[in-house]
Structure formats: C-alpha cells, structure tokens
Short mmCIF file of C-alpha atoms in Angstrom, two decimals:
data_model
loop_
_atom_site.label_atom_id
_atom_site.label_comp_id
_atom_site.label_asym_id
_atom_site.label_seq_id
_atom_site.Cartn_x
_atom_site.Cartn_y
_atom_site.Cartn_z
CA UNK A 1 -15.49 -30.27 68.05
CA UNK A 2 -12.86 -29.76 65.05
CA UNK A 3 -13.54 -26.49 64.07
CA UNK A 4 -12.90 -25.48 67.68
CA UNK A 5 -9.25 -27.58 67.17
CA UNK A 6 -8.63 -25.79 64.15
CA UNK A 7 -9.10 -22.65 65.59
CA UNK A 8 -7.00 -23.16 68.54
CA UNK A 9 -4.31 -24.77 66.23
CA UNK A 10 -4.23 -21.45 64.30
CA UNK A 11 -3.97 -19.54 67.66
CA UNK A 12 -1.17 -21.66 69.18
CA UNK A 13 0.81 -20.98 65.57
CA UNK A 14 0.21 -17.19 65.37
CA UNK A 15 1.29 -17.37 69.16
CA UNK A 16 4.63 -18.70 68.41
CA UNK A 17 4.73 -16.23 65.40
CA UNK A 18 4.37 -13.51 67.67
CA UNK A 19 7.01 -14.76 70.16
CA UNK A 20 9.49 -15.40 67.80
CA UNK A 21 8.68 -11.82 65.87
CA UNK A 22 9.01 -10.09 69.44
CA UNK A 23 12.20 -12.31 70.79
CA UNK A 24 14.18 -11.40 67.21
CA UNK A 25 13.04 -7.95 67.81
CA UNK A 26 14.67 -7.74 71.12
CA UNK A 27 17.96 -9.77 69.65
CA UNK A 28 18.25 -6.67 67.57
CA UNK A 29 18.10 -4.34 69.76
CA UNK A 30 20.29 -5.54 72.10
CA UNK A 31 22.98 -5.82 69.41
CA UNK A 32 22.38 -2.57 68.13
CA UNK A 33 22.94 -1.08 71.70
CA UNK A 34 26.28 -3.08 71.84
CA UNK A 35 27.78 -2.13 68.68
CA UNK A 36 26.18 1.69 70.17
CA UNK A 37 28.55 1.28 73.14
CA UNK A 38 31.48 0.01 71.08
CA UNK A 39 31.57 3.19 68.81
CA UNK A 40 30.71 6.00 71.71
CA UNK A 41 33.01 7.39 73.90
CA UNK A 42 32.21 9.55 77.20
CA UNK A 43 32.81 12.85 77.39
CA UNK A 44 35.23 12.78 80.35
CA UNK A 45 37.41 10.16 78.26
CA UNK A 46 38.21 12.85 75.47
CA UNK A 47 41.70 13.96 75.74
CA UNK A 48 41.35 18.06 76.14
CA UNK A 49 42.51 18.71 72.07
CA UNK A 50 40.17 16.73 71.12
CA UNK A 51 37.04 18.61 73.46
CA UNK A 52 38.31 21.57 71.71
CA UNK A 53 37.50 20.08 68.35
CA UNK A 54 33.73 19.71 69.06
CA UNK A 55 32.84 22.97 69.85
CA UNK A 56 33.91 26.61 68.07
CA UNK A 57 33.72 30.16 69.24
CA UNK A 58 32.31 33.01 67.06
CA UNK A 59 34.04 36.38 67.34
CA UNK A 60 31.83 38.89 66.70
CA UNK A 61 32.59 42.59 65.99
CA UNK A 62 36.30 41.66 67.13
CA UNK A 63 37.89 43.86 64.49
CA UNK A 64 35.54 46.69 64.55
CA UNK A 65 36.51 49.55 66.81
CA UNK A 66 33.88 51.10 68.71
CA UNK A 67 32.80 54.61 67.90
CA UNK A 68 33.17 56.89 70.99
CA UNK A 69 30.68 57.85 73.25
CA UNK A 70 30.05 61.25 74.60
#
C-alpha cells in the first residue's frame, strides 16, 4: 500500500502546482487588462483635433489639370 501513497502524494503536489501555475496566470492577466484600460481611451472621448490626428487624406492628381475631352 505505499507505493499507491506515494503516488497519490505526487498527484496531490503536481495538483497544487497546477493550481497555483493557472491562478498566477489569471493574476496576470487581469492586471494586464487593468493597466490596458488605464492607458486606452474611447474613441468618442477624443476631443475633434485630436480625431483629426489619427487619420490623413491623400490628394491625388490635385495639381494636375485634366486634358480636355472631345
């Protein structure tokens, strides 16, 4: 009967392993979504110069005149 201890020792140990490997895990994340939140801001918070500074226009062919058509 002590090998079957032994063995059921080593299971209850890699058991907590695993809980504690899984519980830090989720710590993490959960701190990593925080400091996430902290940093972004929404869309419909940005003041409207600074929506203007995200996104840019190209102006094609703006110069060129166009060559008439008959």
């Amino acid at each position: 009967m002590e090998p079957n201890r032994r063995e059921f020792q080593k299971q209850c140990v890699f058991q907590s392993f695993c809980k504690r490997v899984l519980h830090n895990e989720a710590c993490n994340a959960h701190d990593e979504i925080r400091r996430r939140r902290k940093r972004e801001v929404s869309f419909c918070d940005l003041a409207l110069h600074e929506e203007r500074q995200l996104y840019t226009t190209d102006k094609y062919f703006q110069a060129e005149t166009a060559e008439p058509t008959y």
